[in-house]
Coordinates of C-alpha atoms in Angstrom, one line a residue:
M129 CA -42.7 61.6 -89.0
S130 CA -44.9 64.9 -89.4
R131 CA -47.7 63.2 -89.6
A132 CA -47.5 61.2 -86.6
L133 CA -47.2 64.3 -84.6
V134 CA -50.0 66.2 -85.9
F135 CA -51.9 62.9 -85.4
L136 CA -50.6 62.2 -81.9
F137 CA -51.1 66.1 -81.1
L138 CA -55.0 65.9 -82.7
A139 CA -55.5 63.0 -80.7
V140 CA -54.2 64.6 -77.3
Q141 CA -56.2 67.3 -78.0
L142 CA -59.7 65.1 -78.9
F143 CA -58.9 63.4 -75.6
C144 CA -58.7 66.8 -72.6
I145 CA -61.5 68.3 -74.6
T146 CA -63.8 64.8 -74.4
S147 CA -62.6 64.0 -70.4
W148 CA -63.2 67.6 -69.7
A149 CA -66.7 67.5 -71.2
A150 CA -67.8 64.3 -69.6
P151 CA -69.4 64.2 -66.2
Q152 CA -67.4 63.9 -63.2
G153 CA -68.3 61.0 -60.4
D154 CA -70.2 58.1 -60.1
D155 CA -73.5 60.5 -59.8
P156 CA -74.5 62.3 -62.4
A157 CA -76.9 64.7 -61.5
P158 CA -80.6 63.8 -61.7
E159 CA -82.7 65.0 -64.7
I160 CA -85.5 67.4 -63.2
N161 CA -88.9 67.7 -64.7
L162 CA -90.2 70.8 -64.3
Q163 CA -93.8 68.8 -65.0
E164 CA -93.6 66.2 -62.8
P165 CA -94.1 66.2 -59.2
P166 CA -93.5 67.5 -56.9
F167 CA -94.8 70.8 -57.4
W168 CA -93.2 72.6 -55.0
M169 CA -93.9 76.4 -57.4
P170 CA -96.7 76.7 -59.7
S171 CA -95.8 76.3 -63.3
Y172 CA -95.3 79.7 -65.5
D173 CA -99.0 79.2 -66.8
E174 CA -100.7 78.1 -63.7
F175 CA -99.1 81.7 -62.1
K176 CA -100.3 83.7 -65.1
N177 CA -103.8 81.9 -64.5
L178 CA -104.5 83.2 -61.0
R179 CA -106.1 86.9 -60.4
P180 CA -104.9 89.3 -58.5
V181 CA -105.4 89.0 -55.5
Q182 CA -104.2 85.5 -55.0
K183 CA -100.8 86.5 -57.1
E184 CA -100.8 89.2 -54.6
Y185 CA -100.9 86.9 -51.6
Y186 CA -98.5 83.8 -53.4
L187 CA -95.9 86.6 -53.7
K188 CA -96.2 88.0 -49.9
K189 CA -96.0 84.8 -48.6
V190 CA -93.2 82.7 -50.8
L191 CA -90.8 85.3 -50.6
P192 CA -90.0 84.4 -46.7
A193 CA -89.8 80.7 -47.7
L194 CA -88.1 81.2 -50.5
Q195 CA -85.4 82.7 -48.3
K196 CA -84.5 79.8 -46.1
I197 CA -83.2 78.1 -49.5
P198 CA -79.6 78.2 -50.7
G199 CA -79.3 79.8 -53.6
L200 CA -82.9 81.8 -53.6
E201 CA -82.7 83.8 -51.0
K202 CA -82.0 87.4 -52.8
V203 CA -85.2 86.6 -54.8
S204 CA -87.3 89.5 -54.4
Q205 CA -91.2 90.4 -55.3
N206 CA -89.7 92.4 -57.7
S207 CA -87.3 89.8 -59.9
L208 CA -90.7 87.5 -59.6
E209 CA -92.8 89.6 -60.9
E210 CA -90.5 90.6 -64.1
A211 CA -89.9 86.2 -63.6
S212 CA -93.6 86.1 -64.1
I213 CA -93.6 87.9 -67.7
W214 CA -91.6 85.2 -69.4
Y215 CA -92.0 81.5 -68.8
K216 CA -88.1 80.8 -69.0
S217 CA -87.5 82.8 -66.3
W218 CA -90.0 82.0 -64.5
D219 CA -88.7 78.3 -64.8
G220 CA -85.3 79.3 -64.0
V221 CA -86.4 80.0 -61.1
R222 CA -88.2 77.1 -60.4
L223 CA -85.2 75.1 -61.5
K224 CA -82.9 76.8 -58.7
L225 CA -85.8 75.3 -56.1
Y226 CA -86.0 72.4 -57.4
T227 CA -82.7 71.4 -58.0
A228 CA -82.4 72.9 -53.7
C229 CA -84.9 70.7 -52.7
L230 CA -82.8 67.2 -54.0
K231 CA -81.3 68.0 -50.9
D232 CA -82.9 66.3 -48.1
S233 CA -82.4 68.8 -45.6
L234 CA -84.2 71.5 -47.3
A235 CA -86.7 69.5 -46.8
K236 CA -88.6 71.2 -44.7
A237 CA -88.5 74.4 -46.1
C238 CA -89.2 73.2 -49.6
D239 CA -92.8 72.3 -48.0
E240 CA -93.1 75.6 -47.1
V241 CA -93.0 76.4 -50.6
A242 CA -95.6 74.1 -51.4
D243 CA -97.8 74.8 -48.6
V244 CA -98.5 78.3 -50.3
R245 CA -98.6 77.4 -53.0
I246 CA -101.3 75.2 -52.1
K247 CA -103.3 77.6 -49.9
T248 CA -103.0 80.6 -52.8
L249 CA -104.7 78.0 -54.7
E250 CA -107.6 76.8 -51.8
N251 CA -108.2 79.7 -49.9
Y252 CA -108.8 82.1 -53.3
S253 CA -110.7 79.1 -55.1
V254 CA -114.1 79.8 -56.4
K255 CA -116.8 78.4 -54.6
K256 CA -119.7 76.5 -56.6
N257 CA -122.1 79.4 -55.2
G258 CA -119.6 81.6 -57.0
S259 CA -117.8 83.4 -53.7
T260 CA -114.7 83.5 -52.9
R261 CA -112.9 82.1 -49.6
P262 CA -111.0 84.6 -48.4

């Protein structure tokens, strides 16, 4: 009898543990691959390889756009500069952004963030003659 109770107890615990760990609902969260488009925010390597003037421009312009996205309102220039030191921190910010951008209601705000990235790359790119565009 005691073996049956122990077995029943263990079976109930196992069921509880697995049912709490199982995803809830029929619509599991989509997997986000930061290496695939759309690229709303530069990757760690892309940002790291920007020239100082490009980084300054990007940080100045992206902060107002990030303020419009729930969960990223408190991102500051300091926090982005600190995140740019270690790829996992930078990717953490990107993941928050990409997760928020899955919502159709944030499409305009996410496009603003992406536009800042594109303008940063375009406006300060090196021309064939060696000069840069301001």
